[in-house]
Amino acid sequence: MSVDSVSAYAAQTAAAAASAASSSGSSASGIAAPQLSENDFLSLLVAQMQDQDPTQPADPTQFVSQLASFSEVSGMDSMQSSMSNLASSMLASQVASGTSLIGQEVIASTPTAALASGGSVTGAVNVPSGATSLQVQVTDANGNPVSSFAVSPPSGGGGTTFTWNGQTQSGAAAAAGIYTFAVTANGGGSSTSLTPMFASTVNSVSVDPSTQALTLNTNAGSLPLSSVVQVQ
């Protein structure tokens, strides 16, 4: 066995490790690339030294190069394992944080809010400077318009609240359910769509298996954890 054969095998293993971020790499034919363990590497190295041509002994620098290649492979494996453990720890921490919100009321940036029977809905919005009027449009779960009303913006912009009285445009009480709110700020000849904020109660949490993102399931629908701006 020549020095070149061990070097080539070590290089092949290094390339396989580099191309596999979360699982062992596979060749174009679908067969997993061979992985060189520490014992395999040492066995090859000893066999190489025993079988070398005594008239053309191996260059010691090539042994050093082989050791460096194997060290690189081992380091990649160790780093991959550490990253996997870190991701698992972060996910566990995120789930623990999410479960602590169950039963709590949170305020989140979301266009939807729940209307209780005979109740009303209060939301908040950050108004840009220069806005002269605000218009709120309410639609039901099917996208049908339910109500529309104007809100006076704060002078100079900033946060403000608005309340829908739970009635349709004709003055009848709207049915209990989840409604969508579109807020538009007008001023200076232009209009800007704003994302409102509503309070809702967290009933449960879930984790997306593909993205590991945490979702809060509330009485007003599902919310990403990142949309929460305040916990009551």
Short mmCIF file of C-alpha atoms in Angstrom, two decimals:
data_model
loop_
_atom_site.label_atom_id
_atom_site.label_comp_id
_atom_site.label_asym_id
_atom_site.label_seq_id
_atom_site.Cartn_x
_atom_site.Cartn_y
_atom_site.Cartn_z
CA MET A 1 0.00 0.00 0.00
CA SER A 2 1.44 3.35 -1.01
CA VAL A 3 1.48 6.67 0.74
CA ASP A 4 -0.68 8.09 -2.02
CA SER A 5 -3.41 5.51 -1.41
CA VAL A 6 -3.77 6.49 2.24
CA SER A 7 -3.64 10.17 1.37
CA ALA A 8 -6.33 9.73 -1.24
CA TYR A 9 -8.53 7.82 1.19
CA ALA A 10 -8.08 10.45 3.89
CA ALA A 11 -8.87 13.19 1.40
CA GLN A 12 -12.00 11.32 0.29
CA THR A 13 -13.15 11.07 3.90
CA ALA A 14 -12.48 14.76 4.50
CA ALA A 15 -14.52 15.70 1.44
CA ALA A 16 -17.38 13.48 2.57
CA ALA A 17 -17.42 15.05 6.02
CA ALA A 18 -17.34 18.57 4.58
CA SER A 19 -20.32 17.89 2.33
CA ALA A 20 -22.48 16.47 5.13
CA ALA A 21 -23.83 19.16 7.45
CA SER A 22 -26.39 17.12 9.33
CA SER A 23 -26.02 13.55 8.00
CA SER A 24 -23.42 11.37 6.37
CA GLY A 25 -22.82 12.22 2.72
CA SER A 26 -23.76 9.95 -0.15
CA SER A 27 -22.19 9.42 -3.55
CA ALA A 28 -23.87 10.10 -6.86
CA SER A 29 -24.98 6.45 -7.01
CA GLY A 30 -26.72 6.77 -3.64
CA ILE A 31 -24.14 4.67 -1.72
CA ALA A 32 -22.85 6.26 1.47
CA ALA A 33 -19.23 7.41 1.28
CA PRO A 34 -16.87 5.39 3.54
CA GLN A 35 -15.97 7.02 6.84
CA LEU A 36 -12.45 6.60 8.21
CA SER A 37 -12.35 5.95 11.95
CA GLU A 38 -9.29 6.52 14.10
CA ASN A 39 -8.54 2.77 14.28
CA ASP A 40 -8.97 2.42 10.50
CA PHE A 41 -6.59 5.27 9.88
CA LEU A 42 -3.91 3.91 12.22
CA SER A 43 -4.23 0.44 10.69
CA LEU A 44 -3.74 1.86 7.21
CA LEU A 45 -0.80 3.93 8.38
CA VAL A 46 0.93 0.91 9.97
CA ALA A 47 0.28 -1.25 6.89
CA GLN A 48 1.66 1.50 4.70
CA MET A 49 4.87 1.70 6.74
CA GLN A 50 5.29 -2.08 6.70
CA ASP A 51 4.69 -2.48 2.98
CA GLN A 52 6.62 0.50 1.66
CA ASP A 53 9.35 -0.03 -0.88
CA PRO A 54 12.63 -0.03 1.09
CA THR A 55 14.43 1.39 -1.96
CA GLN A 56 11.98 4.28 -2.08
CA PRO A 57 10.93 5.00 1.52
CA ALA A 58 7.97 7.26 2.07
CA ASP A 59 8.57 10.94 2.63
CA PRO A 60 7.94 11.73 6.36
CA THR A 61 6.19 14.95 5.37
CA GLN A 62 3.52 12.85 3.67
CA PHE A 63 2.80 11.10 6.97
CA VAL A 64 2.37 14.50 8.60
CA SER A 65 0.02 15.53 5.79
CA GLN A 66 -2.07 12.38 6.34
CA LEU A 67 -2.26 13.03 10.07
CA ALA A 68 -3.38 16.59 9.39
CA SER A 69 -6.08 15.34 7.00
CA PHE A 70 -7.41 12.90 9.56
CA SER A 71 -7.32 15.58 12.26
CA GLU A 72 -9.42 17.80 9.99
CA VAL A 73 -12.02 15.03 9.55
CA SER A 74 -12.16 14.38 13.30
CA GLY A 75 -12.56 18.10 13.96
CA MET A 76 -15.46 18.35 11.51
CA ASP A 77 -17.22 15.41 13.13
CA SER A 78 -16.73 16.92 16.58
CA MET A 79 -17.99 20.33 15.44
CA GLN A 80 -21.02 18.77 13.76
CA SER A 81 -21.88 16.91 16.96
CA SER A 82 -21.45 20.08 19.04
CA MET A 83 -23.68 22.10 16.71
CA SER A 84 -26.35 19.41 16.84
CA ASN A 85 -26.26 19.41 20.65
CA LEU A 86 -26.43 23.22 20.70
CA ALA A 87 -29.47 23.23 18.38
CA SER A 88 -31.22 20.67 20.59
CA SER A 89 -30.49 22.74 23.70
CA MET A 90 -31.78 25.93 22.07
CA LEU A 91 -34.95 24.17 20.93
CA ALA A 92 -35.56 22.78 24.42
CA SER A 93 -35.04 26.26 25.89
CA GLN A 94 -37.44 27.78 23.35
CA VAL A 95 -40.13 25.19 24.10
CA ALA A 96 -39.69 25.77 27.84
CA SER A 97 -40.11 29.52 27.31
CA GLY A 98 -43.19 28.94 25.20
CA THR A 99 -44.89 26.61 27.67
CA SER A 100 -44.46 29.22 30.38
CA LEU A 101 -46.77 31.47 28.33
CA ILE A 102 -49.70 29.03 28.38
CA GLY A 103 -52.63 30.73 30.08
CA GLN A 104 -50.96 34.14 29.78
CA GLU A 105 -52.26 37.10 27.82
CA VAL A 106 -49.85 38.40 25.20
CA ILE A 107 -49.91 41.43 22.93
CA ALA A 108 -48.68 40.62 19.44
CA SER A 109 -48.39 42.28 16.05
CA THR A 110 -51.12 40.51 14.11
CA PRO A 111 -54.04 41.53 11.88
CA THR A 112 -56.48 39.14 13.57
CA ALA A 113 -58.40 39.37 16.84
CA ALA A 114 -61.17 37.41 18.53
CA LEU A 115 -64.59 38.93 19.18
CA ALA A 116 -66.59 37.49 22.07
CA SER A 117 -70.37 37.33 21.84
CA GLY A 118 -71.76 40.79 22.60
CA GLY A 119 -68.23 42.14 23.17
CA SER A 120 -65.84 44.57 21.51
CA VAL A 121 -62.23 44.50 20.30
CA THR A 122 -59.51 46.96 21.30
CA GLY A 123 -56.23 47.19 19.42
CA ALA A 124 -53.20 49.44 19.19
CA VAL A 125 -51.09 50.74 16.35
CA ASN A 126 -47.94 52.81 15.86
CA VAL A 127 -48.82 55.80 13.69
CA PRO A 128 -46.16 57.48 11.53
CA SER A 129 -45.54 61.19 11.88
CA GLY A 130 -47.53 63.26 9.44
CA ALA A 131 -50.63 61.05 9.41
CA THR A 132 -53.82 63.10 9.38
CA SER A 133 -56.34 60.25 9.61
CA LEU A 134 -56.60 56.54 10.29
CA GLN A 135 -59.08 54.15 8.71
CA VAL A 136 -59.82 50.70 10.14
CA GLN A 137 -61.56 48.07 8.03
CA VAL A 138 -62.90 44.86 9.59
CA THR A 139 -63.52 41.66 7.61
CA ASP A 140 -64.77 38.25 8.68
CA ALA A 141 -63.06 34.86 8.27
CA ASN A 142 -64.30 34.65 4.68
CA GLY A 143 -62.96 38.08 3.73
CA ASN A 144 -66.36 39.75 3.69
CA PRO A 145 -66.41 43.40 4.88
CA VAL A 146 -68.08 43.80 8.26
CA SER A 147 -67.33 47.32 9.43
CA SER A 148 -65.22 50.38 8.75
CA PHE A 149 -64.52 53.35 11.00
CA ALA A 150 -62.14 56.29 11.34
CA VAL A 151 -59.69 56.92 14.19
CA SER A 152 -58.05 60.20 15.09
CA PRO A 153 -54.25 59.86 14.91
CA PRO A 154 -52.04 61.26 17.67
CA SER A 155 -50.40 64.58 16.98
CA GLY A 156 -46.86 64.01 15.74
CA GLY A 157 -47.32 60.28 15.40
CA GLY A 158 -46.74 57.50 17.92
CA GLY A 159 -48.80 54.77 19.52
CA THR A 160 -52.56 54.98 19.80
CA THR A 161 -55.46 52.64 20.51
CA PHE A 162 -58.74 52.00 18.70
CA THR A 163 -61.88 50.03 19.57
CA TRP A 164 -64.34 48.21 17.37
CA ASN A 165 -67.71 48.06 19.10
CA GLY A 166 -68.45 44.61 17.70
CA GLN A 167 -71.18 45.85 15.38
CA THR A 168 -71.57 45.53 11.63
CA GLN A 169 -71.84 48.54 9.35
CA SER A 170 -75.66 48.31 9.66
CA GLY A 171 -75.49 48.46 13.45
CA ALA A 172 -76.26 44.77 14.11
CA ALA A 173 -74.15 42.77 16.54
CA ALA A 174 -71.48 40.77 14.72
CA ALA A 175 -71.20 37.07 15.44
CA ALA A 176 -68.50 35.87 17.81
CA GLY A 177 -65.37 34.73 16.01
CA ILE A 178 -62.02 35.79 14.60
CA TYR A 179 -61.89 38.97 12.51
CA THR A 180 -59.19 40.63 10.42
CA PHE A 181 -58.30 44.30 10.81
CA ALA A 182 -56.65 46.45 8.12
CA VAL A 183 -55.39 49.83 9.37
CA THR A 184 -54.44 52.56 6.91
CA ALA A 185 -52.75 55.86 7.77
CA ASN A 186 -53.44 58.75 5.41
CA GLY A 187 -51.51 62.01 5.14
CA GLY A 188 -49.51 64.09 2.73
CA GLY A 189 -51.30 62.67 -0.28
CA SER A 190 -50.25 59.10 0.45
CA SER A 191 -51.46 56.15 2.48
CA THR A 192 -49.56 53.56 4.53
CA SER A 193 -50.74 50.16 5.71
CA LEU A 194 -50.06 49.57 9.40
CA THR A 195 -49.91 46.32 11.36
CA PRO A 196 -52.12 46.49 14.45
CA MET A 197 -51.47 44.83 17.79
CA PHE A 198 -54.03 42.85 19.78
CA ALA A 199 -54.15 40.99 23.06
CA SER A 200 -54.92 37.27 23.07
CA THR A 201 -54.65 34.33 25.47
CA VAL A 202 -52.18 31.52 24.82
CA ASN A 203 -53.85 28.10 24.93
CA SER A 204 -50.95 25.91 23.79
CA VAL A 205 -47.64 25.96 21.91
CA SER A 206 -46.35 23.89 19.01
CA VAL A 207 -43.04 23.45 17.17
CA ASP A 208 -42.69 23.29 13.39
CA PRO A 209 -40.61 20.12 12.77
CA SER A 210 -39.08 21.55 9.59
CA THR A 211 -38.05 25.01 10.83
CA GLN A 212 -38.01 24.40 14.62
CA ALA A 213 -40.00 27.65 14.97
CA LEU A 214 -42.25 27.99 18.00
CA THR A 215 -45.91 28.89 17.43
CA LEU A 216 -48.34 30.18 20.05
CA ASN A 217 -51.88 28.88 19.63
CA THR A 218 -54.21 31.56 21.02
CA ASN A 219 -57.92 32.26 21.12
CA ALA A 220 -57.34 34.57 18.13
CA GLY A 221 -55.41 32.02 16.03
CA SER A 222 -51.79 30.93 15.71
CA LEU A 223 -48.99 33.44 16.28
CA PRO A 224 -45.22 33.14 15.80
CA LEU A 225 -43.33 33.77 19.04
CA SER A 226 -41.41 36.55 17.28
CA SER A 227 -44.63 38.61 16.88
CA VAL A 228 -45.13 38.98 20.64
CA VAL A 229 -44.30 42.48 21.89
CA GLN A 230 -45.56 42.23 25.46
CA VAL A 231 -46.69 39.64 28.00
CA GLN A 232 -49.43 40.83 30.32
#
